[in-house]
Tab-separated table of C-alpha atoms and ligand atoms in Angstrom:
chain	number	residue	atom	x	y	z
N	1	MET	CA	-35.108	-3.490	-23.421
N	2	GLU	CA	-32.068	-2.232	-21.581
N	3	ASN	CA	-28.816	-1.551	-23.390
N	4	LYS	CA	-26.946	-4.182	-21.435
N	5	PRO	CA	-28.188	-7.705	-22.181
N	6	ARG	CA	-29.629	-9.472	-19.186
N	7	VAL	CA	-27.888	-12.669	-18.266
N	8	LEU	CA	-29.519	-15.561	-16.460
N	9	THR	CA	-27.248	-17.640	-14.228
N	10	GLN	CA	-24.312	-16.732	-16.453
N	11	ARG	CA	-25.613	-19.162	-19.023
N	12	TYR	CA	-28.384	-17.501	-20.954
N	13	GLU	CA	-28.632	-14.068	-22.405
N	14	LEU	CA	-32.198	-12.791	-22.417
N	15	GLY	CA	-33.338	-11.052	-25.570
N	16	ARG	CA	-36.571	-9.693	-26.952
N	17	LEU	CA	-40.010	-10.390	-25.577
N	18	LEU	CA	-41.729	-13.137	-27.558
N	19	GLY	CA	-45.025	-13.266	-25.732
N	20	GLN	CA	-46.834	-12.317	-22.588
N	21	GLY	CA	-49.616	-13.789	-20.441
N	22	THR	CA	-51.098	-13.262	-16.994
N	23	PHE	CA	-48.494	-15.320	-15.192
N	24	ALA	CA	-45.573	-15.229	-17.505
N	25	LYS	CA	-43.469	-13.513	-20.095
N	26	VAL	CA	-41.545	-15.414	-22.749
N	27	TYR	CA	-38.218	-14.062	-23.952
N	28	TYR	CA	-35.909	-15.062	-26.690
N	29	GLY	CA	-32.706	-16.382	-25.143
N	30	ARG	CA	-29.279	-17.444	-26.236
N	31	SER	CA	-27.219	-20.053	-24.521
N	32	LEU	CA	-23.817	-18.602	-23.734
N	33	VAL	CA	-22.388	-22.092	-23.532
N	34	GLY	CA	-23.617	-23.691	-26.752
N	35	ASN	CA	-24.618	-20.480	-28.525
N	36	HIS	CA	-28.011	-21.886	-29.410
N	37	SER	CA	-31.391	-20.204	-29.318
N	38	VAL	CA	-33.844	-20.919	-26.531
N	39	ALA	CA	-37.122	-19.469	-25.326
N	40	ILE	CA	-37.201	-18.513	-21.667
N	41	LYS	CA	-40.499	-18.349	-19.875
N	42	VAL	CA	-40.346	-16.201	-16.765
N	43	ILE	CA	-43.107	-16.885	-14.295
N	44	ASP	CA	-44.048	-14.821	-11.304
N	45	LYS	CA	-43.899	-17.241	-8.369
N	46	GLU	CA	-46.206	-15.233	-6.172
N	47	LYS	CA	-48.985	-15.290	-8.740
N	48	VAL	CA	-48.648	-19.057	-9.091
N	49	PHE	CA	-48.756	-19.573	-5.331
N	50	LYS	CA	-51.821	-17.376	-5.135
N	51	VAL	CA	-53.774	-19.585	-7.503
N	52	GLY	CA	-52.794	-22.584	-5.376
N	53	LEU	CA	-51.730	-24.710	-8.312
N	54	MET	CA	-48.077	-25.203	-7.512
N	55	ASP	CA	-48.451	-28.914	-6.839
N	56	GLN	CA	-50.124	-29.561	-10.135
N	57	ILE	CA	-47.446	-27.568	-11.907
N	58	LYS	CA	-44.661	-29.435	-10.129
N	59	ARG	CA	-46.159	-32.777	-11.018
N	60	GLU	CA	-46.790	-31.973	-14.638
N	61	ILE	CA	-43.431	-30.322	-15.128
N	62	SER	CA	-41.718	-33.361	-13.722
N	63	VAL	CA	-43.360	-35.361	-16.469
N	64	MET	CA	-42.680	-32.848	-19.202
N	65	ARG	CA	-39.023	-32.630	-18.334
N	66	ILE	CA	-38.568	-36.189	-19.426
N	67	ALA	CA	-41.254	-36.479	-22.050
N	68	ARG	CA	-39.788	-35.723	-25.431
N	69	HIS	CA	-41.695	-35.598	-28.628
N	70	PRO	CA	-40.818	-33.978	-31.953
N	71	ASN	CA	-44.014	-31.940	-31.882
N	72	ILE	CA	-43.763	-30.694	-28.332
N	73	VAL	CA	-41.662	-27.725	-27.302
N	74	GLN	CA	-39.011	-29.337	-25.178
N	75	LEU	CA	-38.456	-28.142	-21.674
N	76	TYR	CA	-34.681	-28.068	-21.203
N	77	GLU	CA	-34.447	-26.957	-17.636
N	78	VAL	CA	-36.230	-25.256	-14.809
N	79	MET	CA	-34.583	-22.707	-12.588
N	80	ALA	CA	-35.842	-20.461	-9.897
N	81	THR	CA	-34.997	-17.532	-7.732
N	82	LYS	CA	-36.939	-16.259	-4.751
N	83	SER	CA	-39.552	-14.583	-6.866
N	84	LYS	CA	-39.320	-16.070	-10.330
N	85	ILE	CA	-39.428	-19.430	-12.067
N	86	TYR	CA	-37.573	-19.810	-15.343
N	87	PHE	CA	-38.422	-22.417	-17.921
N	88	VAL	CA	-35.712	-22.762	-20.520
N	89	MET	CA	-37.392	-24.225	-23.579
N	90	GLU	CA	-36.772	-25.141	-27.149
N	91	TYR	CA	-37.055	-22.110	-29.406
N	92	ALA	CA	-39.601	-22.452	-32.194
N	93	LYS	CA	-38.202	-20.227	-34.889
N	94	GLY	CA	-41.213	-20.266	-37.192
N	95	GLY	CA	-43.467	-18.380	-34.766
N	96	GLU	CA	-47.153	-19.031	-34.303
N	97	LEU	CA	-49.006	-21.341	-36.672
N	98	PHE	CA	-51.914	-18.982	-36.687
N	99	ASP	CA	-49.876	-16.173	-38.195
N	100	LYS	CA	-49.916	-18.403	-41.240
N	101	VAL	CA	-53.658	-18.910	-41.072
N	102	ALA	CA	-54.136	-15.176	-40.649
N	103	LYS	CA	-52.830	-14.860	-44.201
N	104	GLY	CA	-55.512	-17.226	-45.450
N	105	LYS	CA	-56.862	-20.741	-45.006
N	106	LEU	CA	-54.459	-23.607	-45.513
N	107	LYS	CA	-54.524	-26.223	-48.234
N	108	GLU	CA	-56.068	-29.489	-47.127
N	109	ASP	CA	-52.772	-31.416	-47.126
N	110	VAL	CA	-50.988	-28.746	-45.134
N	111	ALA	CA	-53.826	-28.506	-42.611
N	112	ARG	CA	-53.812	-32.274	-42.298
N	113	LYS	CA	-50.075	-32.357	-41.643
N	114	TYR	CA	-50.416	-29.897	-38.762
N	115	PHE	CA	-53.484	-31.688	-37.434
N	116	ILE	CA	-51.664	-35.027	-37.436
N	117	GLN	CA	-48.729	-33.484	-35.621
N	118	LEU	CA	-51.065	-31.881	-33.105
N	119	ILE	CA	-52.940	-35.120	-32.453
N	120	ASN	CA	-49.672	-37.025	-32.069
N	121	ALA	CA	-48.348	-34.508	-29.562
N	122	VAL	CA	-51.590	-34.517	-27.599
N	123	ASP	CA	-51.833	-38.302	-27.646
N	124	PHE	CA	-48.261	-38.624	-26.424
N	125	CYS	CA	-48.884	-36.362	-23.433
N	126	HIS	CA	-52.200	-37.995	-22.600
N	127	SER	CA	-50.428	-41.338	-22.486
N	128	ARG	CA	-48.240	-39.834	-19.790
N	129	GLY	CA	-51.158	-38.474	-17.820
N	130	VAL	CA	-50.634	-34.861	-18.836
N	131	TYR	CA	-53.462	-32.856	-20.358
N	132	HIS	CA	-53.003	-29.529	-22.010
N	133	ARG	CA	-56.403	-27.969	-21.275
N	134	ASP	CA	-55.437	-24.821	-23.075
N	135	ILE	CA	-54.817	-25.705	-26.683
N	136	LYS	CA	-55.134	-22.444	-28.538
N	137	PRO	CA	-53.334	-20.521	-31.270
N	138	GLU	CA	-50.647	-19.012	-29.051
N	139	ASN	CA	-49.566	-22.478	-28.009
N	140	LEU	CA	-49.137	-23.823	-31.519
N	141	LEU	CA	-45.739	-22.853	-32.863
N	142	LEU	CA	-43.656	-23.836	-35.848
N	143	ASP	CA	-40.008	-24.696	-36.090
N	144	GLU	CA	-37.744	-23.625	-38.931
N	145	ASN	CA	-38.854	-26.652	-40.957
N	146	GLU	CA	-42.546	-25.920	-40.624
N	147	ASN	CA	-43.168	-28.631	-38.111
N	148	LEU	CA	-45.679	-28.024	-35.386
N	149	LYS	CA	-44.453	-27.557	-31.831
N	150	VAL	CA	-47.060	-27.499	-29.104
N	151	SER	CA	-45.962	-25.363	-26.196
N	152	ASP	CA	-47.046	-25.214	-22.574
N	153	PHE	CA	-47.855	-28.890	-22.103
N	154	GLY	CA	-47.493	-29.390	-18.390
N	155	LEU	CA	-48.233	-25.795	-17.649
N	156	SER	CA	-51.964	-26.056	-18.004
N	157	ALA	CA	-52.462	-24.918	-14.462
N	158	LEU	CA	-51.128	-21.595	-15.599
N	159	ALA	CA	-53.619	-21.283	-18.416
N	160	ASP	CA	-54.432	-17.659	-18.824
N	161	SER	CA	-58.136	-18.167	-18.896
N	162	LYS	CA	-58.327	-19.778	-15.464
N	163	HIS	CA	-58.381	-17.538	-12.463
N	164	GLN	CA	-58.202	-17.995	-8.740
N	165	ASP	CA	-61.881	-18.768	-8.498
N	166	GLY	CA	-61.532	-21.533	-11.063
N	167	LEU	CA	-63.831	-19.682	-13.423
N	168	LEU	CA	-63.064	-19.114	-17.008
N	169	HIS	CA	-62.447	-15.469	-17.573
N	170	THR	CA	-62.738	-14.172	-21.025
N	171	THR	CA	-60.927	-10.893	-20.588
N	172	CYS	CA	-57.694	-12.703	-21.228
N	173	GLY	CA	-57.783	-15.365	-23.842
N	174	THR	CA	-60.653	-16.518	-25.979
N	175	PRO	CA	-63.111	-19.246	-25.032
N	176	ALA	CA	-63.353	-20.108	-28.721
N	177	TYR	CA	-61.218	-23.238	-28.324
N	178	VAL	CA	-62.650	-24.385	-25.017
N	179	ALA	CA	-64.926	-27.417	-24.776
N	180	PRO	CA	-68.532	-26.848	-23.616
N	181	GLU	CA	-68.115	-28.978	-20.484
N	182	VAL	CA	-65.142	-26.832	-19.445
N	183	ILE	CA	-67.175	-23.669	-19.910
N	184	ASN	CA	-70.042	-25.183	-17.941
N	185	ARG	CA	-67.616	-26.234	-15.218
N	186	ARG	CA	-69.139	-29.671	-14.964
N	187	GLY	CA	-65.916	-31.363	-14.060
N	188	TYR	CA	-64.319	-32.616	-17.171
N	189	ASP	CA	-62.113	-35.236	-18.700
N	190	GLY	CA	-58.897	-33.518	-19.785
N	191	ALA	CA	-58.456	-35.845	-22.769
N	192	LYS	CA	-61.911	-35.146	-24.154
N	193	ALA	CA	-61.535	-31.418	-23.566
N	194	ASP	CA	-58.222	-31.414	-25.476
N	195	THR	CA	-59.846	-33.384	-28.295
N	196	TRP	CA	-62.505	-30.709	-28.686
N	197	SER	CA	-59.855	-27.962	-28.887
N	198	CYS	CA	-58.026	-29.950	-31.581
N	199	GLY	CA	-61.284	-30.004	-33.546
N	200	VAL	CA	-61.576	-26.228	-33.325
N	201	VAL	CA	-57.957	-25.918	-34.483
N	202	LEU	CA	-58.660	-28.201	-37.454
N	203	PHE	CA	-61.674	-26.138	-38.442
N	204	VAL	CA	-59.677	-22.895	-38.254
N	205	LEU	CA	-56.815	-24.301	-40.317
N	206	LEU	CA	-59.156	-25.348	-43.118
N	207	ALA	CA	-61.645	-22.489	-42.971
N	208	GLY	CA	-59.457	-19.557	-41.968
N	209	TYR	CA	-62.021	-18.529	-39.346
N	210	LEU	CA	-63.492	-19.838	-36.090
N	211	PRO	CA	-66.333	-22.364	-35.977
N	212	PHE	CA	-67.927	-20.631	-32.998
N	213	HIS	CA	-67.934	-16.910	-33.127
N	214	ASP	CA	-70.238	-14.127	-32.098
N	215	SER	CA	-69.703	-10.540	-31.054
N	216	ASN	CA	-71.974	-11.318	-28.094
N	217	LEU	CA	-70.080	-13.531	-25.687
N	218	MET	CA	-73.175	-15.217	-24.288
N	219	GLU	CA	-74.248	-16.083	-27.789
N	220	MET	CA	-70.820	-17.531	-28.446
N	221	TYR	CA	-71.081	-19.725	-25.354
N	222	ARG	CA	-74.488	-20.865	-26.497
N	223	LYS	CA	-73.094	-21.818	-29.899
N	224	ILE	CA	-70.250	-23.767	-28.277
N	225	GLY	CA	-72.673	-25.528	-25.928
N	226	ARG	CA	-74.774	-26.713	-28.840
N	227	ALA	CA	-71.854	-27.259	-31.179
N	228	ASP	CA	-73.644	-24.878	-33.480
N	229	PHE	CA	-71.226	-24.581	-36.387
N	230	ARG	CA	-71.390	-24.864	-40.139
N	231	CYS	CA	-68.662	-26.165	-42.412
N	232	PRO	CA	-67.884	-24.030	-45.436
N	233	SER	CA	-68.653	-25.466	-48.853
N	234	TRP	CA	-65.022	-26.367	-49.604
N	235	PHE	CA	-64.706	-28.788	-46.687
N	236	PRO	CA	-64.422	-32.354	-48.021
N	237	THR	CA	-67.067	-34.814	-46.801
N	238	GLU	CA	-64.542	-36.828	-44.791
N	239	VAL	CA	-63.474	-33.744	-42.853
N	240	ARG	CA	-67.078	-32.763	-42.179
N	241	ARG	CA	-67.728	-36.223	-40.833
N	242	LEU	CA	-64.663	-36.136	-38.619
N	243	LEU	CA	-65.382	-32.654	-37.325
N	244	SER	CA	-68.937	-33.545	-36.402
N	245	LYS	CA	-67.534	-36.377	-34.261
N	246	ILE	CA	-64.886	-34.205	-32.612
N	247	LEU	CA	-67.100	-31.190	-32.023
N	248	ASP	CA	-69.681	-33.265	-30.207
N	249	PRO	CA	-70.915	-31.261	-27.186
N	250	ASN	CA	-71.292	-34.463	-25.209
N	251	PRO	CA	-67.822	-35.499	-24.004
N	252	CYS	CA	-69.037	-39.056	-23.419
N	253	THR	CA	-69.929	-39.619	-27.060
N	254	ARG	CA	-67.131	-37.406	-28.448
N	255	ILE	CA	-64.648	-39.322	-30.567
N	256	SER	CA	-61.462	-40.462	-28.839
N	257	ILE	CA	-57.945	-39.655	-30.046
N	258	ASP	CA	-57.481	-43.311	-31.005
N	259	LYS	CA	-60.548	-43.209	-33.215
N	260	ILE	CA	-59.438	-39.917	-34.785
N	261	LYS	CA	-56.225	-41.659	-35.731
N	262	GLU	CA	-58.217	-44.422	-37.359
N	263	SER	CA	-60.348	-42.027	-39.415
N	264	SER	CA	-59.934	-42.155	-43.172
N	265	TRP	CA	-59.070	-38.458	-43.489
N	266	PHE	CA	-56.331	-38.690	-40.874
N	267	ARG	CA	-54.907	-41.868	-42.372
N	268	LYS	CA	-54.691	-40.316	-45.802
N	269	GLY	CA	-52.090	-37.941	-44.358
N	270	LEU	CA	-50.071	-40.813	-42.998
N	271	ILE	CA	-50.034	-42.530	-46.359
N	272	SER	CA	-48.899	-39.443	-48.240
N	273	ASN	CA	-46.271	-38.608	-45.647
N	274	LYS	CA	-44.921	-42.105	-45.881
N	275	GLN	CA	-44.690	-41.666	-49.633
N	276	VAL	CA	-42.884	-38.350	-49.255
N	277	LYS	CA	-40.556	-39.959	-46.768
N	278	ALA	CA	-39.884	-42.930	-49.025
N	279	GLU	CA	-39.150	-40.607	-51.936
N	280	ALA	CA	-36.804	-38.488	-49.868
N	281	GLU	CA	-35.038	-41.567	-48.629
N	282	SER	CA	-34.600	-42.970	-52.103
N	283	LYS	CA	-33.172	-39.634	-53.249
N	284	VAL	CA	-30.763	-39.241	-50.399
N	285	ALA	CA	-29.794	-42.783	-49.647
N	286	GLY	CA	-28.154	-43.025	-46.290
N	287	ALA	CA	-28.818	-39.398	-45.434
N	288	SER	CA	-30.760	-38.423	-42.357
N	289	ASP	CA	-34.513	-38.305	-42.601
N	290	MET	CA	-35.677	-34.887	-43.681
N	291	SER	CA	-39.369	-35.618	-43.875
N	292	THR	CA	-41.885	-34.154	-41.504
N	293	SER	CA	-42.507	-35.837	-38.241
N	294	ALA	CA	-46.214	-36.065	-38.956
N	295	GLY	CA	-47.480	-39.522	-38.434
N	296	SER	CA	-44.994	-40.600	-35.838
N	297	SER	CA	-46.749	-40.916	-32.559
N	298	GLU	CA	-43.703	-42.002	-30.662
N	299	CYS	CA	-40.876	-39.754	-29.744
N	300	SER	CA	-38.152	-41.699	-31.424
N	301	GLY	CA	-38.662	-39.825	-34.661
N	302	VAL	CA	-36.499	-37.351	-36.401
N	303	THR	CA	-37.136	-33.715	-35.826
N	304	GLY	CA	-37.444	-31.224	-38.591
N	305	ASP	CA	-33.903	-30.062	-38.135
N	306	GLY	CA	-32.629	-33.550	-38.742
N	307	ASN	CA	-31.555	-34.271	-35.194
N	308	LEU	CA	-32.439	-37.584	-33.742
N	309	VAL	CA	-34.742	-37.045	-30.843
N	310	GLN	CA	-33.613	-38.998	-27.863
N	311	GLN	CA	-36.145	-41.548	-26.866
N	312	VAL	CA	-36.753	-41.985	-23.208
N	313	LYS	CA	-36.980	-45.719	-22.685
N	314	PRO	CA	-39.172	-47.501	-21.852
N	315	PRO	CA	-41.812	-45.504	-23.708
N	316	SER	CA	-44.104	-45.110	-20.780
N	317	LEU	CA	-42.968	-43.115	-17.856
N	318	ASN	CA	-41.638	-45.154	-14.993
N	319	ALA	CA	-40.869	-44.389	-11.423
N	320	PHE	CA	-37.177	-44.254	-12.023
N	321	ASP	CA	-37.626	-41.675	-14.723
N	322	ILE	CA	-39.338	-39.439	-12.279
N	323	ILE	CA	-37.531	-40.276	-9.130
N	324	SER	CA	-34.137	-40.128	-10.755
N	325	LEU	CA	-35.185	-36.591	-11.432
N	326	SER	CA	-36.149	-36.279	-7.848
N	327	ALA	CA	-34.474	-32.933	-7.793
N	328	GLY	CA	-36.718	-32.211	-10.712
N	329	PHE	CA	-39.790	-33.509	-9.028
N	330	ASP	CA	-39.534	-31.370	-5.993
N	331	LEU	CA	-38.089	-28.670	-8.191
N	332	SER	CA	-36.155	-27.686	-5.162
N	333	GLY	CA	-34.968	-24.699	-7.072
N	334	LEU	CA	-38.517	-23.469	-6.960
N	335	PHE	CA	-38.588	-23.470	-3.247
N	336	GLU	CA	-36.236	-22.787	-0.485
N	337	VAL	CA	-34.548	-26.080	0.329
N	338	ASP	CA	-35.224	-27.230	3.865
N	339	PRO	CA	-32.063	-28.795	5.279
N	340	ARG	CA	-34.026	-30.593	7.966
N	341	LYS	CA	-35.812	-32.596	5.307
N	342	ARG	CA	-39.368	-32.555	6.404
N	343	GLU	CA	-40.589	-34.437	3.394
N	344	THR	CA	-39.904	-37.626	1.550
N	345	ARG	CA	-41.492	-39.269	-1.444
N	346	PHE	CA	-41.943	-42.666	-2.916
N	347	ALA	CA	-43.188	-44.004	-6.205
N	348	CYS	CA	-45.753	-46.680	-6.252
N	349	ARG	CA	-47.463	-48.760	-8.921
N	350	GLN	CA	-50.845	-48.964	-7.287
N	351	THR	CA	-54.134	-47.231	-7.799
N	352	ALA	CA	-55.065	-44.341	-5.504
N	353	PRO	CA	-57.681	-46.319	-3.489
N	354	VAL	CA	-55.096	-49.034	-2.760
N	355	ILE	CA	-52.577	-46.431	-1.601
N	356	ILE	CA	-55.132	-44.674	0.585
N	357	SER	CA	-56.240	-47.885	2.234
N	358	LYS	CA	-52.602	-48.814	2.850
N	359	LEU	CA	-51.908	-45.439	4.453
N	360	VAL	CA	-54.975	-45.807	6.662
N	361	ASP	CA	-53.871	-49.326	7.689
N	362	MET	CA	-50.423	-48.015	8.456
N	363	GLY	CA	-51.892	-45.227	10.592
N	364	GLU	CA	-53.921	-47.707	12.576
N	365	ARG	CA	-50.939	-50.018	13.048
N	366	LEU	CA	-48.765	-47.176	14.285
N	367	ARG	CA	-51.579	-45.839	16.463
N	368	LEU	CA	-51.848	-42.585	14.594
N	369	LYS	CA	-54.940	-40.490	14.191
N	370	VAL	CA	-55.845	-40.550	10.500
N	371	SER	CA	-58.054	-37.890	8.962
N	372	LYS	CA	-58.889	-36.766	5.465
N	373	LYS	CA	-58.130	-33.193	4.550
N	374	GLU	CA	-59.125	-30.975	1.685
N	375	GLY	CA	-57.559	-31.704	-1.664
N	376	GLY	CA	-57.279	-35.436	-0.990
N	377	LEU	CA	-54.631	-35.070	1.715
N	378	LEU	CA	-54.424	-37.709	4.412
N	379	ARG	CA	-53.322	-36.377	7.765
N	380	LEU	CA	-51.536	-38.686	10.190
N	381	GLU	CA	-50.981	-37.481	13.743
N	382	GLY	CA	-49.319	-39.122	16.714
N	383	LEU	CA	-51.330	-39.464	19.889
N	384	LYS	CA	-48.485	-38.694	22.278
N	385	GLU	CA	-46.838	-35.327	22.791
N	386	GLY	CA	-43.223	-35.270	21.761
N	387	ARG	CA	-40.443	-32.746	22.337
N	388	LYS	CA	-42.183	-30.193	20.173
N	389	GLY	CA	-45.726	-31.417	20.443
N	390	VAL	CA	-47.399	-34.112	18.423
N	391	VAL	CA	-45.688	-35.265	15.238
N	392	GLY	CA	-48.026	-34.696	12.307
N	393	VAL	CA	-47.498	-35.869	8.763
N	394	ASP	CA	-49.493	-35.102	5.637
N	395	ALA	CA	-49.579	-37.716	2.921
N	396	GLU	CA	-50.334	-36.440	-0.532
N	397	ILE	CA	-50.863	-38.595	-3.587
N	398	PHE	CA	-49.966	-37.328	-7.034
N	399	GLU	CA	-51.290	-39.240	-9.976
N	400	VAL	CA	-48.945	-39.712	-12.888
N	401	SER	CA	-51.193	-42.282	-14.490
N	402	ARG	CA	-54.051	-44.299	-13.071
N	403	SER	CA	-51.815	-47.002	-11.705
N	404	PHE	CA	-48.709	-45.020	-11.070
N	405	HIS	CA	-48.461	-42.483	-8.291
N	406	LEU	CA	-46.003	-40.449	-6.355
N	407	VAL	CA	-46.712	-40.144	-2.675
N	408	GLU	CA	-45.283	-37.336	-0.617
N	409	LEU	CA	-45.011	-37.559	3.162
N	410	LYS	CA	-44.466	-34.202	4.754
N	411	LYS	CA	-44.107	-33.313	8.401
N	412	PHE	CA	-46.301	-30.374	9.377
N	413	SER	CA	-45.815	-30.439	13.157
N	414	GLY	CA	-43.609	-31.874	15.857
N	415	ASP	CA	-39.936	-32.523	16.172
N	416	THR	CA	-38.035	-33.385	13.001
N	417	PHE	CA	-35.859	-35.966	14.711
N	418	GLU	CA	-38.923	-37.747	16.122
N	419	TYR	CA	-40.544	-37.563	12.692
N	420	GLN	CA	-37.469	-39.056	11.040
N	421	ARG	CA	-37.546	-41.915	13.542
N	422	MET	CA	-41.254	-42.526	12.996
N	423	LEU	CA	-40.555	-42.610	9.284
N	424	ARG	CA	-37.589	-44.939	9.560
N	425	GLU	CA	-38.940	-47.336	12.143
N	426	GLY	CA	-42.672	-47.172	11.579
N	427	MET	CA	-43.850	-45.836	8.278
N	428	ARG	CA	-41.252	-47.171	5.897
N	429	PRO	CA	-41.505	-50.791	7.051
N	430	ALA	CA	-45.308	-50.546	7.092
N	431	LEU	CA	-45.406	-49.268	3.534
N	432	ASP	CA	-42.843	-51.670	2.245
N	433	ASP	CA	-45.192	-53.780	0.158
N	434	ILE	CA	-46.588	-50.889	-1.867
N	435	VAL	CA	-43.432	-48.812	-2.316
N	436	TRP	CA	-41.693	-49.270	-5.579
N	437	VAL	CA	-38.860	-46.914	-4.904
N	438	TRP	CA	-38.085	-44.237	-2.339
N	439	GLN	CA	-36.824	-40.915	-3.509
N	440	GLY	CA	-33.059	-40.818	-3.528
N	441	GLU	CA	-32.681	-44.575	-3.445
N	442	GLU	CA	-33.225	-45.290	-7.083
N	443	GLN	CA	-29.512	-45.340	-7.887
N	444	GLN	CA	-29.036	-48.569	-6.002
N	445	GLN	CA	-31.795	-50.149	-8.019
N	446	GLN	CA	-31.163	-48.799	-11.457
N	447	GLN	CA	-27.647	-47.695	-11.868
N	448	GLN	CA	-27.534	-46.672	-15.485
N	449	LEU	CA	-30.298	-44.145	-15.404
N	450	GLN	CA	-28.789	-40.708	-15.623
N	451	PRO	CA	-30.717	-37.561	-14.853
N	452	LEU	CA	-31.858	-36.328	-18.236
N	453	VAL	CA	-31.990	-32.706	-17.334
N	454	GLU	CA	-29.530	-30.807	-15.314
N	455	GLN	CA	-30.923	-29.101	-12.246
N	456	THR	CA	-29.577	-25.662	-11.738
N	457	GLN	CA	-29.685	-23.390	-8.775
N	458	PRO	CA	-29.347	-19.865	-9.989
N	459	GLU	CA	-27.036	-17.770	-7.891
N	460	GLN	CA	-28.546	-14.461	-8.626
N	461	GLU	CA	-31.722	-13.065	-9.948
N	462	PRO	CA	-31.465	-11.100	-13.149
N	463	GLN	CA	-32.820	-7.604	-13.285
N	464	GLN	CA	-36.348	-7.601	-14.620
Q	1	ADE	N1	-43.292	-17.999	-27.857
Q	1	ADE	C1	-43.675	-18.675	-26.772
Q	1	ADE	N2	-42.943	-19.785	-26.630
Q	1	ADE	C2	-42.075	-19.808	-27.651
Q	1	ADE	C3	-41.067	-20.710	-28.080
Q	1	ADE	N3	-40.806	-21.808	-27.374
Q	1	ADE	N4	-40.385	-20.435	-29.186
Q	1	ADE	C4	-40.679	-19.335	-29.878
Q	1	ADE	N5	-41.599	-18.451	-29.547
Q	1	ADE	C5	-42.300	-18.675	-28.447
């Protein structure tokens, strides 16, 4: 580290390196305004562009910026310079959970507390359409009150183990936590894959070692594929039963998060935490809740440090949440802002097939050539030459949840003025019945909603 502290946008002082991956480095940071600790993840933009996952990252980050949960490392803000992206995050002072396990297996009650917190965090994100896909020790942190904080939700596209070719590479990161269907690249359900990883975490917490391990990597894959593991003698029967349902190699029959929550072993933790909470409350009548946040699946709980976590209402993400963060959604800081505005977005509460058929109808009505492109893009092209050739627009649909999407319309050819007119006079009226809200117009419809996170445009890039 240099002698002079590095300062980011005159607001954060960058400190020691906390961790490092293929795409990113995480530094300790200090807010110069509030003098509080943060963790700053610095991502190399070029590497992210190369893997072609920027859209997925943008979409998931837009969700994570408003999704708050006591067991998820909060993303405070996103900033960018020409070459770097900065995620300013909550600092988890207690370090990695697995440093604890490295000292020896955990007691059943302690393991259960962390498992409950993990499941609650995962469930919360799944309900918002975000899957982690890379639950592993490095992503499980602790705060100063020994509460679990899952990091990197929404950044799964940057998982270290995934490379440009989409293959899992084992040189960086272990496949030990990865579900068999992910290893076999059979196309997988993110929720079921996360559930498997939670099962591996639970095993490790209670056993102090991995369920699937072999010095020969192929043998390890084979063990994962067959769910070939053995519980140590001290595992209670209820845990064995639960683990056998979670570590089911068939994702279709693998237990769901809801069912895990209903299991007797899981529920035991809720009961005892409630008791602890009740006792604490009776001791400190009127004082803020100091119990763990285990057992609260909603984000309106109390964090370990006693601060009330702000609940984003309504509990499920709505278009206004996202669109009011429109600056957040396009993360314009990540990219060079185009003053000619070649793109626009709208939120829509329809399923993808309904949106696609509407876009096709619109194309036909406006006499546009409609074609499907790779990655689910719909391409709409005028038939007549304009001032700068034919106006061409790509429509891209981003799923937030099954019946809630963001649609981006982006001009890729032709004159911007002609495109703006086509948008204003043709496309917008034609899409009227499926659009819930257009980007930038949400204020008129929902006046109270304030952007939850400030969008910052850094003026200068710090020295790396
Ligand atoms: N290492 C990686 N992310 C971190 C965070 N948010 N807090 C503390 N250490 C970390």
